[in-house]
Amino acid sequence: MPTSMPDSFYETNKAVTEYLIFHYGTKDDLLLDGIGPAEALGFPRRCGKLHQSFDLDRNRALDLGCAVGASTLAMSEAFQEVVGIDFAHALIDSAQRISAEKEVVVPIAVEGELTRDISVSIPENANPERVAFQQGDAMSLDKSLGQFDFILMANLIDRLPDPAQCLSQIHSFANPNGLLAITSPYTWLEEYTPKEKWLGGFEKDGEPVRTRDRLLELLDPQFEFLESRNLPFLIREHERKNQYSIAQATLWRKR
Ligand SMILES: C[S@@+](CC[C@H](N)C(=O)[O-])C[C@H]1O[C@@H](n2cnc3c(N)ncnc32)[C@H](O)[C@@H]1O
Protein backbone atom coordinates (compact mmCIF):
# COMPACT_ATOMS: atom_id res chain seq x y z
CA MET A 1 0.00 0.00 0.00
CA PRO A 2 1.53 3.37 -0.94
CA THR A 3 2.00 5.68 2.01
CA SER A 4 0.47 9.10 1.61
CA MET A 5 2.27 12.40 1.58
CA PRO A 6 5.93 13.28 1.91
CA ASP A 7 7.18 15.30 4.95
CA SER A 8 3.96 17.01 5.10
CA PHE A 9 3.36 20.69 4.54
CA TYR A 10 -0.17 19.93 5.74
CA GLU A 11 1.06 19.21 9.29
CA THR A 12 2.68 22.66 9.67
CA ASN A 13 1.36 25.75 11.50
CA LYS A 14 1.62 27.61 8.18
CA ALA A 15 -0.79 25.15 6.56
CA VAL A 16 -3.21 25.25 9.50
CA THR A 17 -3.27 29.06 9.46
CA GLU A 18 -3.57 29.37 5.67
CA TYR A 19 -6.34 26.79 5.55
CA LEU A 20 -8.30 28.33 8.45
CA ILE A 21 -8.30 31.65 6.58
CA PHE A 22 -8.99 30.01 3.22
CA HIS A 23 -11.93 28.10 4.69
CA TYR A 24 -13.42 30.61 7.14
CA GLY A 25 -11.96 34.05 6.32
CA THR A 26 -14.26 36.87 5.22
CA LYS A 27 -13.70 39.11 2.21
CA ASP A 28 -12.16 41.74 4.51
CA ASP A 29 -9.75 39.16 5.97
CA LEU A 30 -8.70 37.96 2.54
CA LEU A 31 -8.56 40.95 0.21
CA LEU A 32 -6.35 43.94 0.99
CA ASP A 33 -8.52 47.07 0.65
CA GLY A 34 -11.07 44.90 -1.16
CA ILE A 35 -8.76 44.44 -4.16
CA GLY A 36 -8.85 41.05 -5.82
CA PRO A 37 -11.07 38.46 -7.43
CA ALA A 38 -14.16 38.24 -5.24
CA GLU A 39 -15.49 35.34 -7.37
CA ALA A 40 -12.64 33.20 -6.02
CA LEU A 41 -13.71 33.53 -2.37
CA GLY A 42 -15.67 30.91 -0.43
CA PHE A 43 -14.36 27.97 -2.45
CA PRO A 44 -14.70 25.34 0.35
CA ARG A 45 -18.28 26.40 0.98
CA ARG A 46 -19.08 26.31 -2.76
CA CYS A 47 -17.64 22.79 -2.90
CA GLY A 48 -19.79 21.69 0.04
CA LYS A 49 -22.86 22.92 -1.88
CA LEU A 50 -22.10 21.22 -5.21
CA HIS A 51 -24.90 18.72 -4.54
CA GLN A 52 -27.53 21.47 -4.48
CA SER A 53 -28.75 21.34 -8.07
CA PHE A 54 -29.18 17.53 -8.05
CA ASP A 55 -31.98 15.27 -6.99
CA LEU A 56 -30.61 12.86 -4.38
CA ASP A 57 -31.14 11.53 -0.87
CA ARG A 58 -29.53 13.75 1.73
CA ASN A 59 -28.75 11.37 4.56
CA ARG A 60 -25.00 10.79 4.61
CA ALA A 61 -22.13 12.75 3.06
CA LEU A 62 -18.34 12.29 3.01
CA ASP A 63 -15.67 15.00 2.61
CA LEU A 64 -12.39 13.30 1.72
CA GLY A 65 -9.33 15.49 2.28
CA CYS A 66 -11.46 17.89 4.31
CA ALA A 67 -8.55 19.94 5.78
CA VAL A 68 -10.05 22.31 8.41
CA GLY A 69 -13.59 21.40 7.47
CA ALA A 70 -15.54 24.30 5.90
CA SER A 71 -16.91 22.12 3.08
CA THR A 72 -17.84 19.45 5.65
CA LEU A 73 -19.74 22.02 7.71
CA ALA A 74 -21.43 23.40 4.58
CA MET A 75 -22.57 19.83 3.81
CA SER A 76 -24.04 19.58 7.34
CA GLU A 77 -26.60 22.23 6.35
CA ALA A 78 -28.34 19.68 4.10
CA PHE A 79 -27.16 16.21 5.17
CA GLN A 80 -28.10 14.45 8.41
CA GLU A 81 -24.66 12.96 8.95
CA VAL A 82 -21.35 14.14 7.50
CA VAL A 83 -17.91 12.56 7.86
CA GLY A 84 -14.79 14.63 7.20
CA ILE A 85 -11.53 12.73 6.74
CA ASP A 86 -8.02 14.12 6.34
CA PHE A 87 -4.56 12.55 6.55
CA ALA A 88 -3.07 15.52 8.43
CA HIS A 89 -3.57 15.33 12.19
CA ALA A 90 -2.96 19.08 12.55
CA LEU A 91 -5.76 19.95 10.12
CA ILE A 92 -8.22 17.50 11.69
CA ASP A 93 -7.40 18.88 15.17
CA SER A 94 -8.21 22.37 13.86
CA ALA A 95 -11.41 21.19 12.17
CA GLN A 96 -12.54 19.58 15.43
CA ARG A 97 -11.67 22.70 17.41
CA ILE A 98 -13.50 25.22 15.25
CA SER A 99 -16.47 22.87 14.96
CA ALA A 100 -16.69 22.59 18.77
CA GLU A 101 -15.85 26.19 19.70
CA LYS A 102 -17.54 27.81 16.65
CA GLU A 103 -14.90 30.56 16.59
CA VAL A 104 -11.09 30.52 16.80
CA VAL A 105 -8.36 33.15 16.74
CA VAL A 106 -5.83 32.80 13.90
CA PRO A 107 -2.54 34.68 13.58
CA ILE A 108 -2.55 35.64 9.90
CA ALA A 109 0.62 36.57 8.04
CA VAL A 110 1.04 40.27 7.33
CA GLU A 111 4.63 40.66 6.07
CA GLY A 112 7.79 38.69 6.85
CA GLU A 113 7.52 37.51 10.45
CA LEU A 114 4.70 39.90 11.32
CA THR A 115 1.24 38.53 11.99
CA ARG A 116 -2.04 39.88 13.32
CA ASP A 117 -4.78 37.99 15.12
CA ILE A 118 -8.20 37.64 13.55
CA SER A 119 -11.24 35.64 14.64
CA VAL A 120 -12.82 33.23 12.21
CA SER A 121 -16.10 31.40 12.78
CA ILE A 122 -18.24 28.67 11.32
CA PRO A 123 -21.33 29.74 9.34
CA GLU A 124 -24.54 30.23 11.30
CA ASN A 125 -26.42 27.60 9.31
CA ALA A 126 -23.88 24.82 9.94
CA ASN A 127 -24.93 21.87 12.09
CA PRO A 128 -21.66 20.78 13.74
CA GLU A 129 -23.49 18.17 15.82
CA ARG A 130 -24.08 16.23 12.56
CA VAL A 131 -20.35 16.20 11.70
CA ALA A 132 -17.58 13.78 12.66
CA PHE A 133 -14.00 14.64 11.74
CA GLN A 134 -11.45 11.86 11.72
CA GLN A 135 -7.86 11.38 10.68
CA GLY A 136 -7.62 8.81 7.91
CA ASP A 137 -6.07 7.87 4.59
CA ALA A 138 -8.03 8.26 1.36
CA MET A 139 -5.74 5.59 -0.09
CA SER A 140 -7.06 2.92 2.27
CA LEU A 141 -10.53 3.73 3.49
CA ASP A 142 -12.18 1.36 5.90
CA LYS A 143 -15.29 -0.46 4.66
CA SER A 144 -16.92 0.27 8.03
CA LEU A 145 -17.39 3.89 6.87
CA GLY A 146 -20.42 2.63 4.97
CA GLN A 147 -22.09 4.29 1.98
CA PHE A 148 -22.81 7.95 1.24
CA ASP A 149 -25.27 9.96 -0.87
CA PHE A 150 -22.66 12.65 -1.63
CA ILE A 151 -18.88 12.26 -1.73
CA LEU A 152 -16.66 15.31 -2.14
CA MET A 153 -12.99 15.09 -3.06
CA ALA A 154 -11.93 18.75 -3.18
CA ASN A 155 -8.42 19.40 -4.45
CA LEU A 156 -7.29 15.99 -3.23
CA ILE A 157 -6.44 13.85 -6.26
CA ASP A 158 -3.25 15.72 -7.20
CA ARG A 159 -1.98 15.33 -3.62
CA LEU A 160 -2.24 11.52 -3.57
CA PRO A 161 0.52 8.99 -4.26
CA ASP A 162 -1.78 6.92 -6.50
CA PRO A 163 -5.00 8.74 -7.40
CA ALA A 164 -6.21 5.99 -9.76
CA GLN A 165 -6.04 3.47 -6.95
CA CYS A 166 -8.00 5.78 -4.66
CA LEU A 167 -10.65 6.32 -7.36
CA SER A 168 -10.91 2.59 -8.05
CA GLN A 169 -12.35 2.00 -4.54
CA ILE A 170 -14.55 5.09 -4.26
CA HIS A 171 -17.64 3.49 -5.85
CA SER A 172 -17.93 1.10 -2.92
CA PHE A 173 -18.57 4.08 -0.62
CA ALA A 174 -21.30 5.63 -2.82
CA ASN A 175 -24.98 4.75 -2.59
CA PRO A 176 -26.73 3.90 -5.89
CA ASN A 177 -27.72 7.25 -7.43
CA GLY A 178 -25.24 8.99 -5.11
CA LEU A 179 -23.25 12.00 -6.29
CA LEU A 180 -19.46 12.19 -6.50
CA ALA A 181 -17.80 15.61 -6.88
CA ILE A 182 -14.11 15.81 -7.70
CA THR A 183 -12.49 19.23 -7.86
CA SER A 184 -8.88 19.87 -8.78
CA PRO A 185 -6.65 22.43 -10.47
CA TYR A 186 -4.68 19.38 -11.72
CA THR A 187 -1.45 20.72 -10.25
CA TRP A 188 0.54 17.53 -10.67
CA LEU A 189 3.78 17.53 -8.65
CA GLU A 190 6.27 14.70 -8.23
CA GLU A 191 6.61 15.76 -4.60
CA TYR A 192 3.16 14.22 -3.98
CA THR A 193 2.48 11.92 -6.95
CA PRO A 194 5.17 9.94 -8.81
CA LYS A 195 5.02 10.91 -12.46
CA GLU A 196 3.94 7.44 -13.58
CA LYS A 197 0.82 7.88 -11.40
CA TRP A 198 -0.24 11.30 -12.72
CA LEU A 199 -3.66 11.14 -14.31
CA GLY A 200 -2.79 13.77 -16.92
CA GLY A 201 -0.47 16.60 -17.80
CA PHE A 202 1.96 14.65 -19.99
CA GLU A 203 2.26 13.25 -23.50
CA LYS A 204 1.74 9.60 -24.35
CA ASP A 205 2.56 8.33 -27.84
CA GLY A 206 2.87 11.95 -28.96
CA GLU A 207 -0.64 12.82 -27.72
CA PRO A 208 -1.50 15.05 -24.75
CA VAL A 209 -3.13 13.20 -21.85
CA ARG A 210 -5.63 15.38 -19.97
CA THR A 211 -6.82 14.58 -16.45
CA ARG A 212 -10.51 14.99 -17.22
CA ASP A 213 -10.33 12.38 -20.01
CA ARG A 214 -8.53 9.99 -17.70
CA LEU A 215 -11.17 10.51 -15.01
CA LEU A 216 -13.81 9.50 -17.56
CA GLU A 217 -11.93 6.29 -18.35
CA LEU A 218 -11.39 5.44 -14.70
CA LEU A 219 -14.86 6.26 -13.37
CA ASP A 220 -17.10 5.38 -16.31
CA PRO A 221 -17.76 1.77 -15.35
CA GLN A 222 -19.33 2.76 -12.03
CA PHE A 223 -20.30 6.41 -12.51
CA GLU A 224 -22.17 8.41 -15.13
CA PHE A 225 -20.48 11.71 -15.96
CA LEU A 226 -22.92 14.60 -15.38
CA GLU A 227 -21.10 17.88 -15.97
CA SER A 228 -18.01 19.93 -15.28
CA ARG A 229 -17.68 23.45 -13.88
CA ASN A 230 -14.89 25.95 -13.32
CA LEU A 231 -14.36 26.85 -9.67
CA PRO A 232 -11.87 29.66 -8.98
CA PHE A 233 -10.22 29.85 -5.57
CA LEU A 234 -7.83 32.09 -3.71
CA ILE A 235 -5.33 31.01 -1.06
CA ARG A 236 -3.91 33.93 0.93
CA GLU A 237 -0.20 33.69 1.70
CA HIS A 238 0.29 37.13 3.25
CA GLU A 239 -1.20 40.60 3.08
CA ARG A 240 0.10 41.26 -0.42
CA LYS A 241 0.33 37.76 -1.87
CA ASN A 242 -2.44 35.34 -2.88
CA GLN A 243 -2.45 32.23 -5.04
CA TYR A 244 -5.28 32.35 -7.60
CA SER A 245 -6.26 29.02 -9.18
CA ILE A 246 -9.17 27.62 -11.15
CA ALA A 247 -10.19 24.11 -10.17
CA GLN A 248 -12.27 21.96 -12.48
CA ALA A 249 -15.21 20.34 -10.72
CA THR A 250 -16.48 17.15 -12.34
CA LEU A 251 -19.77 15.68 -11.14
CA TRP A 252 -20.66 12.00 -11.33
CA ARG A 253 -23.73 9.91 -10.56
CA LYS A 254 -23.25 6.37 -9.20
CA ARG A 255 -24.86 3.89 -11.60
C1 LIG B 1 -4.99 20.92 -1.42
S1 LIG B 1 -5.62 20.43 0.13
C2 LIG B 1 -7.38 20.56 -0.11
C3 LIG B 1 -8.13 20.64 1.19
C4 LIG B 1 -9.62 20.93 1.08
N1 LIG B 1 -10.35 19.86 0.48
C5 LIG B 1 -9.86 22.19 0.33
O1 LIG B 1 -10.37 22.15 -0.79
O2 LIG B 1 -9.50 23.24 0.86
C6 LIG B 1 -5.35 18.67 0.08
C7 LIG B 1 -5.81 18.00 1.37
O3 LIG B 1 -5.73 16.59 1.20
C8 LIG B 1 -5.21 16.04 2.38
N2 LIG B 1 -4.64 14.73 2.03
C9 LIG B 1 -3.52 14.47 1.32
N3 LIG B 1 -3.34 13.14 1.18
C10 LIG B 1 -4.39 12.56 1.81
C11 LIG B 1 -4.78 11.21 2.02
N4 LIG B 1 -4.05 10.20 1.58
N5 LIG B 1 -5.92 10.96 2.70
C12 LIG B 1 -6.68 11.98 3.17
N6 LIG B 1 -6.35 13.28 3.01
C13 LIG B 1 -5.22 13.56 2.34
C14 LIG B 1 -4.21 17.06 2.87
O4 LIG B 1 -3.88 16.88 4.22
C15 LIG B 1 -4.96 18.34 2.58
O5 LIG B 1 -5.81 18.69 3.63
XYZ file of C-alpha atoms and ligand atoms in Angstrom:
282
model
C 0.000 0.000 0.000
C 1.526 3.368 -0.942
C 1.997 5.677 2.012
C 0.466 9.101 1.609
C 2.268 12.403 1.581
C 5.930 13.285 1.906
C 7.176 15.302 4.951
C 3.958 17.014 5.102
C 3.357 20.692 4.545
C -0.168 19.934 5.737
C 1.058 19.214 9.290
C 2.683 22.658 9.666
C 1.365 25.749 11.496
C 1.620 27.611 8.181
C -0.790 25.154 6.557
C -3.210 25.252 9.499
C -3.273 29.059 9.458
C -3.572 29.369 5.668
C -6.343 26.790 5.549
C -8.299 28.333 8.451
C -8.299 31.652 6.585
C -8.990 30.011 3.221
C -11.930 28.100 4.690
C -13.422 30.609 7.137
C -11.963 34.049 6.316
C -14.260 36.871 5.225
C -13.702 39.106 2.206
C -12.162 41.737 4.509
C -9.748 39.162 5.969
C -8.697 37.956 2.538
C -8.561 40.947 0.209
C -6.347 43.943 0.986
C -8.517 47.069 0.653
C -11.071 44.905 -1.163
C -8.756 44.441 -4.162
C -8.847 41.049 -5.819
C -11.070 38.462 -7.430
C -14.161 38.235 -5.236
C -15.487 35.341 -7.373
C -12.638 33.196 -6.023
C -13.714 33.534 -2.370
C -15.673 30.915 -0.433
C -14.364 27.969 -2.446
C -14.697 25.339 0.346
C -18.276 26.397 0.982
C -19.077 26.314 -2.757
C -17.639 22.791 -2.897
C -19.792 21.687 0.037
C -22.858 22.919 -1.879
C -22.103 21.225 -5.214
C -24.898 18.721 -4.541
C -27.531 21.466 -4.480
C -28.753 21.337 -8.065
C -29.182 17.532 -8.054
C -31.976 15.270 -6.992
C -30.611 12.858 -4.383
C -31.137 11.530 -0.866
C -29.530 13.745 1.730
C -28.755 11.373 4.561
C -25.004 10.791 4.607
C -22.127 12.749 3.059
C -18.342 12.290 3.015
C -15.674 14.996 2.612
C -12.390 13.302 1.717
C -9.330 15.490 2.276
C -11.459 17.891 4.305
C -8.554 19.935 5.777
C -10.046 22.307 8.406
C -13.588 21.396 7.472
C -15.538 24.303 5.900
C -16.911 22.116 3.081
C -17.842 19.449 5.650
C -19.736 22.023 7.707
C -21.433 23.398 4.578
C -22.569 19.830 3.808
C -24.044 19.582 7.338
C -26.601 22.228 6.354
C -28.335 19.678 4.102
C -27.160 16.208 5.172
C -28.100 14.452 8.407
C -24.657 12.957 8.949
C -21.355 14.138 7.501
C -17.911 12.557 7.863
C -14.789 14.632 7.199
C -11.529 12.729 6.745
C -8.025 14.115 6.338
C -4.564 12.552 6.546
C -3.066 15.518 8.430
C -3.573 15.334 12.195
C -2.959 19.079 12.553
C -5.759 19.954 10.118
C -8.218 17.504 11.686
C -7.404 18.881 15.168
C -8.214 22.372 13.861
C -11.408 21.191 12.174
C -12.540 19.582 15.433
C -11.667 22.695 17.410
C -13.497 25.215 15.246
C -16.465 22.874 14.956
C -16.695 22.585 18.769
C -15.854 26.193 19.700
C -17.544 27.807 16.649
C -14.902 30.557 16.589
C -11.090 30.515 16.802
C -8.357 33.149 16.739
C -5.832 32.803 13.903
C -2.538 34.681 13.578
C -2.549 35.645 9.898
C 0.616 36.569 8.036
C 1.040 40.269 7.328
C 4.627 40.656 6.067
C 7.788 38.695 6.853
C 7.516 37.508 10.454
C 4.700 39.902 11.319
C 1.241 38.525 11.994
C -2.039 39.877 13.318
C -4.785 37.986 15.119
C -8.195 37.636 13.546
C -11.238 35.644 14.642
C -12.825 33.233 12.212
C -16.101 31.402 12.777
C -18.242 28.668 11.319
C -21.335 29.735 9.337
C -24.543 30.234 11.303
C -26.423 27.599 9.309
C -23.883 24.816 9.937
C -24.929 21.867 12.087
C -21.657 20.782 13.744
C -23.492 18.166 15.823
C -24.078 16.231 12.562
C -20.349 16.202 11.699
C -17.577 13.776 12.664
C -13.998 14.637 11.738
C -11.450 11.861 11.720
C -7.857 11.383 10.683
C -7.621 8.810 7.910
C -6.066 7.872 4.594
C -8.032 8.261 1.362
C -5.740 5.586 -0.090
C -7.059 2.918 2.269
C -10.530 3.731 3.487
C -12.177 1.356 5.904
C -15.294 -0.456 4.662
C -16.916 0.271 8.026
C -17.389 3.887 6.875
C -20.419 2.626 4.966
C -22.092 4.293 1.982
C -22.814 7.949 1.240
C -25.268 9.964 -0.872
C -22.661 12.649 -1.634
C -18.883 12.260 -1.730
C -16.665 15.309 -2.143
C -12.985 15.087 -3.064
C -11.931 18.747 -3.182
C -8.424 19.401 -4.448
C -7.294 15.992 -3.233
C -6.442 13.845 -6.264
C -3.254 15.723 -7.201
C -1.977 15.328 -3.623
C -2.242 11.521 -3.573
C 0.524 8.992 -4.265
C -1.777 6.921 -6.495
C -5.002 8.741 -7.398
C -6.209 5.991 -9.760
C -6.043 3.467 -6.945
C -7.997 5.782 -4.659
C -10.647 6.322 -7.360
C -10.912 2.594 -8.050
C -12.348 2.000 -4.543
C -14.550 5.090 -4.260
C -17.638 3.493 -5.846
C -17.933 1.101 -2.920
C -18.567 4.084 -0.621
C -21.298 5.632 -2.815
C -24.984 4.749 -2.593
C -26.731 3.902 -5.889
C -27.723 7.250 -7.431
C -25.241 8.987 -5.106
C -23.246 12.004 -6.293
C -19.456 12.193 -6.499
C -17.795 15.610 -6.879
C -14.106 15.808 -7.701
C -12.491 19.229 -7.860
C -8.879 19.866 -8.776
C -6.649 22.433 -10.467
C -4.681 19.385 -11.725
C -1.447 20.722 -10.248
C 0.542 17.527 -10.667
C 3.780 17.525 -8.648
C 6.272 14.697 -8.233
C 6.607 15.762 -4.599
C 3.157 14.223 -3.983
C 2.478 11.918 -6.951
C 5.175 9.940 -8.807
C 5.016 10.909 -12.464
C 3.940 7.440 -13.581
C 0.823 7.876 -11.398
C -0.236 11.304 -12.722
C -3.663 11.142 -14.314
C -2.787 13.765 -16.916
C -0.472 16.600 -17.802
C 1.964 14.646 -19.994
C 2.260 13.252 -23.500
C 1.740 9.600 -24.353
C 2.560 8.328 -27.843
C 2.871 11.946 -28.956
C -0.643 12.823 -27.725
C -1.503 15.047 -24.746
C -3.132 13.198 -21.849
C -5.630 15.384 -19.974
C -6.817 14.581 -16.451
C -10.509 14.990 -17.222
C -10.335 12.383 -20.006
C -8.533 9.985 -17.705
C -11.172 10.506 -15.006
C -13.808 9.502 -17.562
C -11.933 6.287 -18.349
C -11.389 5.436 -14.695
C -14.856 6.258 -13.371
C -17.104 5.383 -16.309
C -17.763 1.767 -15.347
C -19.335 2.763 -12.031
C -20.302 6.407 -12.506
C -22.171 8.411 -15.130
C -20.478 11.714 -15.958
C -22.925 14.603 -15.383
C -21.102 17.875 -15.967
C -18.008 19.926 -15.285
C -17.679 23.449 -13.880
C -14.894 25.952 -13.319
C -14.358 26.846 -9.669
C -11.871 29.655 -8.985
C -10.224 29.845 -5.574
C -7.828 32.088 -3.714
C -5.334 31.013 -1.056
C -3.911 33.925 0.927
C -0.196 33.694 1.702
C 0.290 37.128 3.245
C -1.201 40.600 3.085
C 0.100 41.259 -0.424
C 0.332 37.757 -1.875
C -2.438 35.341 -2.876
C -2.450 32.234 -5.035
C -5.275 32.350 -7.597
C -6.259 29.021 -9.181
C -9.173 27.621 -11.146
C -10.194 24.111 -10.173
C -12.267 21.964 -12.475
C -15.210 20.342 -10.725
C -16.481 17.154 -12.338
C -19.770 15.682 -11.137
C -20.661 11.998 -11.331
C -23.726 9.909 -10.556
C -23.250 6.370 -9.197
C -24.860 3.894 -11.602
C -4.986 20.919 -1.420
S -5.615 20.430 0.135
C -7.377 20.561 -0.112
C -8.126 20.642 1.191
C -9.621 20.926 1.080
N -10.352 19.855 0.480
C -9.855 22.188 0.328
O -10.372 22.146 -0.790
O -9.500 23.244 0.857
C -5.346 18.666 0.079
C -5.806 18.001 1.369
O -5.728 16.591 1.201
C -5.212 16.036 2.382
N -4.639 14.728 2.032
C -3.521 14.473 1.320
N -3.336 13.139 1.180
C -4.386 12.559 1.807
C -4.782 11.212 2.020
N -4.047 10.198 1.578
N -5.919 10.963 2.697
C -6.678 11.985 3.172
N -6.347 13.280 3.013
C -5.218 13.564 2.345
C -4.210 17.063 2.872
O -3.876 16.878 4.224
C -4.964 18.343 2.582
O -5.814 18.686 3.626
